[in-house]
Coordinates of C-alpha atoms in Angstrom, one line a residue:
Chain A
M1 CA 64.2 78.4 165.7
S2 CA 60.6 80.1 166.0
V3 CA 62.3 83.8 167.0
K4 CA 60.8 87.0 167.0
I5 CA 63.4 88.8 165.0
E6 CA 63.7 92.1 166.0
V7 CA 66.7 94.3 164.5
G8 CA 69.0 97.5 165.2
A9 CA 67.9 100.7 163.6
G10 CA 70.6 103.3 162.0
G11 CA 73.8 102.3 160.8
I12 CA 74.7 102.7 156.9
P13 CA 71.4 102.9 154.6
H14 CA 70.5 99.2 153.1
N15 CA 71.1 101.1 149.5
Q16 CA 74.3 102.7 150.0
I17 CA 75.7 98.7 150.6
L18 CA 73.6 97.4 147.9
I19 CA 75.4 99.9 145.5
Y20 CA 79.0 99.3 147.1
G21 CA 78.2 95.5 147.2
L22 CA 76.9 94.9 143.3
V23 CA 79.7 97.5 141.9
G24 CA 82.2 96.0 144.8
S25 CA 82.0 92.4 143.5
L26 CA 81.4 93.2 139.5
V27 CA 84.7 94.7 139.7
L28 CA 86.6 92.2 142.1
I29 CA 85.5 89.3 139.7
Y30 CA 86.4 91.0 137.1
L31 CA 90.2 91.5 138.7
T32 CA 90.2 87.6 137.9
Y33 CA 90.8 88.1 134.6
L34 CA 94.4 89.5 134.9
N35 CA 95.2 85.9 134.9
T36 CA 94.1 85.4 131.7
I37 CA 95.2 88.8 130.5
T38 CA 98.9 88.0 132.3
G39 CA 98.7 84.5 131.5
T40 CA 99.6 83.4 135.3
Q41 CA 97.2 82.8 138.2
Y42 CA 98.2 85.0 141.1
F43 CA 95.3 87.0 140.8
S44 CA 92.9 84.0 141.5
F45 CA 92.0 85.6 145.1
F46 CA 90.1 88.3 143.7
G47 CA 87.2 85.6 143.5
G48 CA 87.3 85.5 146.9
L49 CA 87.2 89.2 148.1
A50 CA 84.3 89.4 145.3
A51 CA 82.3 86.8 146.9
V52 CA 83.0 88.7 150.7
V53 CA 81.4 91.6 149.4
A54 CA 79.1 89.9 147.8
L55 CA 78.2 88.3 151.5
L56 CA 78.4 91.6 153.1
W57 CA 75.7 92.8 150.8
G58 CA 73.5 89.9 150.9
T59 CA 73.3 89.8 155.0
D60 CA 72.3 93.0 154.6
T61 CA 69.4 92.1 152.4
I62 CA 68.9 89.3 154.3
K63 CA 68.4 91.8 157.4
H64 CA 65.5 93.5 155.6
L65 CA 63.7 90.6 154.1
C66 CA 63.9 88.4 157.6
S67 CA 62.5 91.4 159.7
Y68 CA 58.9 90.5 158.3
G69 CA 58.6 87.9 160.8
L70 CA 60.8 84.8 159.3
G71 CA 62.0 83.2 161.8
T72 CA 63.0 80.1 160.7
G73 CA 63.3 81.8 157.6
V74 CA 66.7 83.2 158.0
P75 CA 68.9 79.8 156.8
S76 CA 65.6 79.1 153.7
A77 CA 67.1 82.7 152.3
G78 CA 70.5 81.8 152.3
M79 CA 69.7 78.4 151.0
I80 CA 67.2 80.4 147.9
A81 CA 69.8 82.7 147.6
L82 CA 72.6 79.9 146.6
G83 CA 70.1 78.2 144.3
S84 CA 69.1 80.4 142.2
G85 CA 73.1 82.0 142.3
V86 CA 74.3 79.0 140.9
V87 CA 72.2 78.3 138.2
A88 CA 72.9 81.7 137.3
A89 CA 76.6 81.6 137.5
V90 CA 76.9 78.2 135.7
F91 CA 74.8 79.9 133.1
G92 CA 76.5 83.2 132.8
A93 CA 80.4 81.4 132.5
T94 CA 79.6 80.3 129.2
T95 CA 79.6 83.7 128.0
G96 CA 83.4 84.4 128.3
I97 CA 84.3 87.8 129.4
F98 CA 80.8 88.7 129.9
T99 CA 80.4 86.2 132.5
P100 CA 79.6 88.6 135.5
I101 CA 77.6 91.0 133.8
V102 CA 75.0 88.0 132.3
T103 CA 75.5 86.6 135.8
I104 CA 73.8 88.9 137.3
I105 CA 71.3 89.7 134.6
I106 CA 70.0 85.8 135.0
A107 CA 70.5 86.3 138.4
A108 CA 68.1 89.2 138.4
I109 CA 65.5 87.3 136.4
I110 CA 65.9 84.1 138.5
G111 CA 65.1 86.0 141.4
A112 CA 62.3 88.0 140.4
V113 CA 60.6 84.8 139.0
A114 CA 60.7 83.4 143.0
G115 CA 60.2 86.5 143.9
V116 CA 56.4 86.5 142.4
L117 CA 55.6 83.2 143.0
A118 CA 56.2 84.0 146.7
N119 CA 54.1 86.4 146.8
N120 CA 51.4 86.2 144.3
V121 CA 51.0 82.1 144.4
V122 CA 52.2 81.3 147.8
R123 CA 50.9 84.8 149.2
M124 CA 53.3 85.1 151.6
D125 CA 53.0 89.3 150.5
I126 CA 55.9 90.6 152.0
P127 CA 56.4 94.1 150.0
V128 CA 60.0 94.3 149.8
M129 CA 60.3 90.1 148.9
I130 CA 61.0 90.3 145.2
V131 CA 63.6 93.1 145.4
S132 CA 65.3 91.1 147.9
L133 CA 65.1 87.8 146.4
I134 CA 66.7 89.6 143.1
E135 CA 69.1 91.1 145.2
L136 CA 70.1 87.9 147.3
A137 CA 69.9 85.6 143.8
I138 CA 72.5 88.0 142.5
V139 CA 74.8 87.6 145.7
G140 CA 74.4 84.3 145.7
A141 CA 75.7 84.2 141.8
M142 CA 78.4 86.4 142.8
T143 CA 79.7 84.3 145.4
V144 CA 79.5 81.2 143.4
L145 CA 81.2 82.8 140.6
G146 CA 83.9 84.4 143.0
L147 CA 84.8 81.5 145.5
A148 CA 84.5 79.2 142.0
A149 CA 86.9 81.3 140.2
M150 CA 89.0 81.4 143.0
A151 CA 89.5 78.0 143.3
C152 CA 89.9 77.4 139.6
G153 CA 91.6 80.7 138.4
T154 CA 89.1 81.9 135.8
F155 CA 85.2 82.7 135.7
E156 CA 85.0 80.5 132.5
F157 CA 83.3 77.5 131.7
L158 CA 85.9 76.4 129.8
G159 CA 88.4 76.7 132.9
M160 CA 85.6 75.1 135.3
I161 CA 85.2 72.2 133.6
T162 CA 88.7 71.2 132.7
G163 CA 91.3 70.0 135.0
T164 CA 94.8 67.8 135.0
A165 CA 94.5 64.0 135.8
V166 CA 97.9 62.9 136.3
I167 CA 98.3 59.4 134.8
L168 CA 101.0 57.2 135.1
G169 CA 103.2 60.5 135.4
F170 CA 101.7 62.7 132.6
A171 CA 99.3 65.3 133.0
V172 CA 96.3 65.1 130.9
P173 CA 93.6 66.8 130.8
S174 CA 90.4 65.6 132.8
Y175 CA 87.0 66.7 133.2
E176 CA 86.5 64.3 136.1
F177 CA 89.0 66.2 138.2
S178 CA 87.7 70.0 137.7
V179 CA 85.9 72.3 139.7
I180 CA 82.1 71.3 138.7
G181 CA 83.3 67.7 137.6
G182 CA 84.5 67.0 140.7
S183 CA 81.3 69.1 142.5
I184 CA 83.5 71.1 143.9
I185 CA 81.0 73.5 142.5
A186 CA 78.3 71.7 145.3
V187 CA 81.1 72.5 148.3
I188 CA 80.8 76.3 146.8
F189 CA 77.2 76.0 147.0
M190 CA 77.1 75.0 150.7
L191 CA 80.0 76.9 151.9
G192 CA 77.8 80.3 150.5
A193 CA 74.6 79.4 151.6
I194 CA 75.9 79.2 155.2
A195 CA 77.8 82.0 155.0
I196 CA 74.7 84.4 153.5
Q197 CA 72.8 83.5 156.5
H198 CA 75.0 82.5 159.7
S199 CA 75.4 86.8 160.1
F200 CA 72.3 87.5 160.7
N201 CA 71.3 84.0 162.4
A202 CA 73.6 84.2 164.3
C203 CA 73.1 88.0 165.6
L204 CA 69.7 88.5 165.0
G205 CA 67.8 89.8 168.7
P206 CA 66.8 93.1 170.1
G207 CA 70.3 94.0 170.4
E208 CA 71.6 93.5 166.9
K209 CA 73.9 95.9 165.7
Q210 CA 74.7 96.4 162.1
D211 CA 78.4 96.9 162.3
R212 CA 78.9 93.7 164.6
T213 CA 76.4 92.0 162.0
L214 CA 78.1 93.0 159.0
M215 CA 81.6 92.2 160.7
L216 CA 80.4 88.7 161.1
A217 CA 79.4 88.3 157.8
A218 CA 83.4 89.4 156.7
E219 CA 84.3 87.1 158.6
C220 CA 82.2 84.2 157.2
G221 CA 83.3 85.2 154.0
F222 CA 87.0 84.9 154.6
L223 CA 86.6 81.7 156.5
S224 CA 84.6 80.1 153.4
M225 CA 88.2 81.5 151.5
I226 CA 90.1 79.4 153.6
P227 CA 89.0 75.8 152.1
V228 CA 88.7 77.3 148.5
A229 CA 91.5 78.1 148.9
I230 CA 93.1 74.9 150.3
I231 CA 91.0 73.3 147.2
S232 CA 92.7 75.5 144.7
F233 CA 95.9 73.6 145.6
A234 CA 94.7 70.8 143.3
F235 CA 93.9 73.1 140.3
I236 CA 96.2 76.5 140.0
G237 CA 100.2 76.4 141.0
L238 CA 101.3 75.9 144.3
L239 CA 102.3 79.7 144.7
P240 CA 99.4 81.1 143.3
A241 CA 97.4 79.1 145.6
L242 CA 99.6 79.9 148.5
V243 CA 98.8 83.3 148.1
A244 CA 95.1 82.9 148.4
L245 CA 95.5 81.0 151.6
L246 CA 97.6 84.0 153.0
V247 CA 94.9 86.4 152.1
S248 CA 92.0 84.3 153.1
I249 CA 94.1 83.4 156.5
I250 CA 95.0 87.2 157.1
G251 CA 91.3 88.5 156.5
W252 CA 89.7 85.6 158.5
I253 CA 92.2 86.5 161.2
Y254 CA 91.6 90.1 161.1
T255 CA 88.1 90.1 161.2
Y256 CA 87.4 87.0 163.8
V257 CA 89.4 89.4 166.1
Q258 CA 87.3 92.2 165.5
Y259 CA 84.3 90.3 165.7
I260 CA 84.9 89.6 169.2
A261 CA 85.6 93.0 170.1
L262 CA 82.8 94.0 169.3
S263 CA 80.8 90.9 171.0
K264 CA 82.6 92.3 174.1
R265 CA 80.9 95.5 173.3
D266 CA 77.7 94.8 173.0
A267 CA 77.4 92.0 175.5
Y268 CA 75.8 92.7 178.8
A269 CA 78.8 91.4 180.8
W270 CA 81.6 89.4 179.3
L271 CA 82.4 86.5 182.8
D272 CA 84.8 83.7 182.7
A273 CA 83.5 80.8 185.0
K274 CA 81.0 82.5 186.6
P275 CA 77.4 81.3 187.9
I276 CA 74.5 82.3 186.6
L277 CA 73.4 86.0 187.5
E278 CA 69.7 86.1 188.6
P279 CA 68.1 89.2 187.5
K280 CA 66.8 91.0 190.1
G281 CA 63.3 91.1 191.3
G282 CA 63.5 86.7 190.3
A283 CA 62.4 85.0 187.9
Chain B
M1 CA 77.3 35.8 143.5
E2 CA 81.0 37.0 145.1
E3 CA 80.2 40.3 144.2
I4 CA 76.8 40.3 145.7
V5 CA 78.3 38.9 148.9
F6 CA 81.3 41.4 149.0
G7 CA 78.9 44.3 148.3
I8 CA 76.9 43.1 151.4
G9 CA 79.8 43.0 153.4
I10 CA 81.1 47.1 152.6
T11 CA 76.6 47.6 153.3
A12 CA 77.3 46.2 156.6
L13 CA 80.6 48.5 157.2
A14 CA 78.7 51.7 155.4
G15 CA 76.0 50.9 157.9
A16 CA 78.6 50.9 160.7
L17 CA 80.1 54.1 160.1
A18 CA 77.0 55.6 159.6
T19 CA 75.5 54.2 163.4
V20 CA 78.8 55.8 164.6
A21 CA 78.2 59.0 162.4
G22 CA 74.4 59.3 163.8
A23 CA 75.3 59.4 167.8
A24 CA 78.0 61.8 167.3
E25 CA 76.2 64.1 165.5
N26 CA 73.4 64.1 167.8
T27 CA 75.6 64.9 171.0
E28 CA 77.3 67.6 169.0
S29 CA 74.4 68.9 168.1
D30 CA 73.1 68.9 171.5
I31 CA 75.5 69.6 173.1
G32 CA 75.0 73.4 171.0
S33 CA 71.8 73.4 171.7
Q34 CA 71.7 73.2 167.7
G35 CA 68.2 72.6 165.7
D36 CA 64.7 72.9 167.9
P37 CA 65.6 72.8 170.9
N38 CA 67.7 75.6 170.2
S39 CA 64.1 77.8 170.4
Q40 CA 63.8 77.6 173.7
V41 CA 67.3 78.2 174.8
Q42 CA 66.8 81.5 173.0
L43 CA 64.0 82.4 174.6
A44 CA 65.0 81.5 177.9
P45 CA 66.4 84.8 179.1
Q46 CA 64.0 86.8 177.5
M47 CA 61.9 85.1 179.5
G48 CA 63.7 86.0 182.8
Y49 CA 65.9 82.1 182.8
I50 CA 69.4 83.3 182.2
H51 CA 70.9 80.2 181.9
R52 CA 74.5 78.6 181.1
I53 CA 73.9 76.7 178.0
F54 CA 75.4 76.6 175.1
N55 CA 73.5 78.6 172.1
K56 CA 75.1 77.5 168.5
A57 CA 73.0 78.3 166.0
V58 CA 74.3 78.1 162.8
A59 CA 71.3 76.6 160.9
G60 CA 69.4 73.6 161.2
E61 CA 71.4 70.7 161.5
P62 CA 70.5 69.3 158.0
P63 CA 71.9 72.4 155.8
A64 CA 74.9 73.0 158.6
Y65 CA 76.0 69.6 158.4
G66 CA 75.5 69.5 154.5
L67 CA 78.2 71.9 154.8
W68 CA 80.7 70.4 157.2
V69 CA 80.4 66.9 155.6
A70 CA 80.8 68.6 151.9
L71 CA 83.5 70.7 152.8
G72 CA 85.2 67.4 154.7
A73 CA 84.7 65.2 151.5
G74 CA 85.5 68.4 148.9
L75 CA 88.8 69.1 150.9
A76 CA 89.5 65.2 151.2
W77 CA 88.0 65.1 147.0
A78 CA 91.0 67.8 146.8
F79 CA 93.8 66.1 148.7
M80 CA 93.2 63.0 146.7
A81 CA 93.7 64.7 143.5
M82 CA 97.3 65.7 144.7
Q83 CA 98.2 62.2 144.8
I84 CA 97.5 62.1 148.8
N85 CA 96.5 58.4 150.1
P86 CA 92.9 58.7 150.2
I87 CA 92.9 57.8 154.3
L88 CA 94.9 60.8 154.7
A89 CA 93.1 62.6 152.8
I90 CA 90.4 62.0 154.1
V91 CA 91.8 62.4 158.3
L92 CA 92.8 66.1 157.0
G93 CA 89.7 67.0 155.3
S94 CA 87.4 66.0 158.5
A95 CA 89.9 68.1 160.2
L96 CA 89.9 71.3 158.3
A97 CA 86.0 71.1 158.2
V98 CA 86.0 70.6 161.9
F99 CA 88.2 73.6 162.2
V100 CA 85.4 75.5 160.0
Q101 CA 83.0 74.1 162.7
G102 CA 84.1 75.3 165.4
I103 CA 84.7 79.2 164.3
Y104 CA 80.9 78.8 163.2
A105 CA 80.0 77.5 166.6
T106 CA 81.7 80.6 168.4
T107 CA 80.7 83.4 166.2
A108 CA 77.2 81.8 167.1
Y109 CA 77.1 82.4 170.3
L110 CA 78.9 85.2 170.9
G111 CA 76.1 86.9 168.2
R112 CA 73.3 85.6 169.9
T113 CA 74.3 86.1 173.4
A114 CA 75.2 89.6 172.5
S115 CA 72.4 90.7 171.3
L116 CA 70.2 89.3 174.6
A117 CA 72.3 91.9 176.3
K118 CA 68.6 94.0 176.8
F119 CA 67.9 91.2 179.3
G120 CA 70.5 90.5 181.0
Q121 CA 72.1 87.1 179.7
P122 CA 76.1 87.6 180.0
V123 CA 78.8 86.0 177.3
Y124 CA 80.1 83.5 179.9
I125 CA 83.6 82.5 177.8
D126 CA 84.1 79.4 179.6
I127 CA 81.7 78.2 178.3
L128 CA 83.0 78.8 174.5
K129 CA 86.4 77.6 175.8
S130 CA 85.1 74.0 177.5
M131 CA 81.8 73.3 174.7
T132 CA 83.5 74.5 171.7
T133 CA 86.4 71.9 171.7
V134 CA 84.0 69.2 172.8
T135 CA 81.5 69.8 170.1
M136 CA 84.2 70.3 167.7
A137 CA 85.3 66.3 168.8
H138 CA 82.2 65.2 168.2
A139 CA 82.0 66.8 164.6
F140 CA 84.9 65.6 163.9
V141 CA 83.7 61.7 164.3
A142 CA 80.8 62.1 162.3
I143 CA 82.0 64.0 159.6
F144 CA 84.9 61.3 159.4
T145 CA 82.7 58.6 159.3
T146 CA 80.3 60.0 157.1
V147 CA 82.8 60.9 154.6
A148 CA 84.9 57.4 155.0
M149 CA 81.4 55.7 154.3
C150 CA 81.0 57.8 151.1
H151 CA 84.4 56.7 150.0
L152 CA 83.6 53.4 150.3
M153 CA 80.6 53.8 148.3
I154 CA 82.4 55.2 145.4
S155 CA 85.6 53.4 145.5
A156 CA 84.0 49.8 146.6
L157 CA 80.3 49.9 145.6
G158 CA 81.5 52.1 142.2
H159 CA 78.7 54.7 142.9
P160 CA 79.3 57.4 140.2
F161 CA 78.6 60.6 141.9
P162 CA 81.9 62.5 142.8
L163 CA 82.8 62.3 146.5
P164 CA 81.7 66.2 147.5
L165 CA 78.5 65.8 145.8
L166 CA 78.0 62.3 147.6
G167 CA 79.1 64.2 151.0
L168 CA 76.3 66.6 150.4
V169 CA 73.4 64.4 150.2
W170 CA 74.7 62.1 153.0
G171 CA 75.4 65.2 155.1
I172 CA 72.0 66.8 155.0
A173 CA 70.9 62.8 155.6
L174 CA 73.0 62.8 158.7
G175 CA 71.8 65.6 160.2
A176 CA 67.9 65.4 159.0
A177 CA 68.3 61.9 160.8
G178 CA 69.6 63.7 164.0
S179 CA 67.3 66.4 163.7
A180 CA 64.0 64.6 163.8
T181 CA 65.9 61.1 166.0
G182 CA 67.8 62.4 168.7
N183 CA 66.8 66.1 169.6
P184 CA 63.2 65.0 171.2
F185 CA 65.3 63.5 173.7
Y186 CA 67.0 66.9 174.8
G187 CA 64.3 69.5 173.4
K188 CA 61.3 67.6 174.9
E189 CA 62.7 65.9 177.5
R190 CA 66.1 67.0 179.1
Q191 CA 64.8 71.0 178.8
Y192 CA 61.4 70.1 180.5
Q193 CA 62.2 67.4 183.1
S194 CA 60.4 69.7 185.8
Q195 CA 57.2 69.1 183.4
K196 CA 55.0 66.0 183.4
F197 CA 56.0 63.5 180.8
G198 CA 54.0 64.0 178.1
A199 CA 52.6 67.0 178.7
G200 CA 54.2 68.9 175.8
V201 CA 55.1 72.3 176.3
P202 CA 52.4 75.0 177.5
I203 CA 52.8 78.9 176.1
S204 CA 53.5 79.7 180.2
A205 CA 56.1 77.5 180.3
S206 CA 58.2 78.6 177.5
G207 CA 61.4 79.1 177.9
N208 CA 61.6 77.9 181.4
I209 CA 64.3 75.3 180.9
V210 CA 66.0 73.4 183.3
R211 CA 69.2 75.8 183.9
Y212 CA 70.4 74.0 187.7
A213 CA 71.7 70.5 187.9
E214 CA 71.6 68.1 190.8
A215 CA 74.7 69.7 192.2
G216 CA 75.5 73.2 190.7
Q217 CA 74.3 74.8 187.8
R218 CA 73.4 72.8 184.4
N219 CA 75.6 73.4 181.5
S220 CA 75.5 71.9 177.9
L221 CA 78.4 69.0 178.5
D222 CA 75.5 67.2 180.9
N223 CA 73.3 67.8 178.3
G224 CA 75.8 65.9 175.8
F225 CA 75.7 63.0 178.8
F226 CA 72.2 62.4 178.5
S227 CA 71.8 62.5 175.2
A228 CA 74.6 60.2 174.6
K229 CA 72.9 57.4 176.3
L230 CA 69.7 57.6 174.5
G231 CA 69.3 60.1 171.8
G232 CA 73.0 59.7 170.2
P233 CA 72.4 55.8 169.8
A234 CA 68.8 56.4 168.8
S235 CA 70.4 58.3 165.6
G236 CA 72.9 55.9 165.2
I237 CA 70.5 53.4 164.7
C238 CA 68.2 55.8 162.2
F239 CA 70.9 56.7 160.3
G240 CA 72.4 53.6 160.2
L241 CA 69.3 51.8 159.0
I242 CA 69.1 54.4 156.4
V243 CA 72.4 53.7 154.8
F244 CA 72.1 50.1 155.2
F245 CA 68.7 49.6 153.5
E246 CA 69.7 52.2 150.9
L247 CA 72.7 50.5 150.1
W248 CA 71.3 46.6 150.6
R249 CA 68.1 47.1 148.0
T250 CA 70.5 48.5 145.6
V251 CA 73.5 45.7 146.0
V252 CA 70.8 42.9 146.1
F253 CA 67.9 43.4 143.9
E254 CA 69.6 45.6 141.2
E255 CA 70.9 42.6 139.4
L256 CA 67.2 41.1 139.2
N257 CA 65.7 44.0 138.0
I258 CA 66.2 47.4 137.5
W259 CA 62.9 48.3 139.4
G260 CA 63.6 45.9 142.2
P261 CA 65.6 48.4 144.4
I262 CA 62.5 50.7 144.1
I263 CA 59.8 47.8 144.9
V264 CA 61.8 46.8 147.5
G265 CA 62.2 50.5 149.0
V266 CA 58.5 50.9 148.7
I267 CA 57.9 48.0 150.6
V268 CA 60.4 49.2 153.3
I269 CA 59.5 52.0 154.1
L270 CA 56.3 50.5 154.3
I271 CA 56.6 47.9 157.2
F272 CA 58.4 50.7 158.7
A273 CA 55.3 52.5 158.3
I274 CA 53.6 50.0 160.3
I275 CA 55.9 49.3 162.6
D276 CA 56.2 52.6 163.8
R277 CA 52.6 53.2 164.0
Y278 CA 52.6 50.3 166.6
I279 CA 54.9 51.3 168.6
E280 CA 53.5 54.7 168.9
V281 CA 49.9 53.5 170.1
W282 CA 51.3 50.8 172.3
A283 CA 54.2 53.8 174.5
R284 CA 50.7 56.0 174.7
K285 CA 48.6 52.7 176.3
A286 CA 51.4 52.2 178.6
F287 CA 53.3 55.0 179.4
G288 CA 51.3 58.5 179.2
P289 CA 48.6 60.0 180.8
Y290 CA 48.2 61.6 177.3
T291 CA 44.8 61.6 177.0
A292 CA 43.8 65.3 178.1
P293 CA 45.9 68.4 177.3
E294 CA 47.5 68.9 181.1
E295 CA 47.7 72.3 182.8
A296 CA 50.9 74.3 182.9
S297 CA 52.7 72.4 186.2
S298 CA 55.0 75.9 186.8

């Protein structure tokens, strides 16, 4: 997919999205800690919302990074973001209540190292590379942490590696039936990696508009929340998982309808079963 | 001995499932113009060639199939953890993964096409209606067979990985096999039927893909019909052989020595490299005026 990339100008400035994304995802992830405080699991879905906010920010970052002519690099940017992020998230999860903050710091370090390597060793020499990779690593880490917290109800490591297995009718703790032990973290990794790159990859071109791209980013986030909510039935209670599923589906339907409306607004024409419109003057 | 015979039976079954998966995967991605043929579909309107071909650029095929199969496997794993029967769990998991795949396909088409408004490429909404469902059906076959194959490896052959991780690994392998084997049938032949065989795509012909069919206008279902005949089975054989040899060398030679499977793997790769080289040289001599670079014929 070596396509020349052109991005639309205008819209919300990137730094504003960065601040909203960083603060928003941090606050939303901490809201899942209400589960531990209140002793319930009803606040798990805030993890998914944190991932949605982080993905919005990450999409705008990818747009900035990839406007330097990285055509085939759009999906790769998603991979490196979530790859750095999953390491930071799993490491950060071992630090208890400080998890989200430690995760951000570790992700920033990993992103900086990747950025320096890309610019100075691989010699890609892209001015925004280091900053963008730092941002992407943080986005990836928050996405993984948010979706993992949504699946098992907590962002703490012990909760992620312990599940319950039913053996002969008795519920016993099991490492095998957990988010990390069952490799659900691998599913979350891929969900995030495709979601973070898809919106810009799908909307790139001369007619790219920021509001449409960001609406698609939110749609991808809510769409990723749906399977995670279904998986969470295996880890958390029936009602909390149902609440998470409902929030995901409502969010997804709203953003999907909005995205289609925005596509209709930006399209050259919206035709149903019509022949090819040859341009005037012929091809 | 009985254990080895049982293992070889499972290996053959897994290879057969993988063959179906490869064929379905390639047909699905060709109907959606995913992978490298996508660049020409994307470029065509910019060169003035308005077309009615589905442009479903989710990512490269390996990452996309990594997600679909890992998602199907993860959901199946979760359903099995909820004490649901494995077959039902795999069907439900694959169906939900296909739902995600279909949504990604529609948003990709709408996004790419809306961003090409400057060049006069309209959104043909009937393409979404008729082709998304066909890609979803093929994707379901590909995901279901691959997840079933991964489940066989775990439950019958005792593979130590959990189902979602195995799904991720084999999903990426499936996408890579389909992308490498099947796409040339679509991207380099079907899209450029007006060019001489083996001439490559000169820059002057970039984006000049075949847009009109034998009767009427070509759409991606015609491309699916074409690649289902050659590209699909070729990808199926490729992925089926990968899975078969991968399991076969482990099942048969692990008993002898722990290094046995690795040595056999290297030997298999060498044999295939020699066969490939021979076929390539033979095909060039037999078919192509592949000697000098051709001038653009359009």
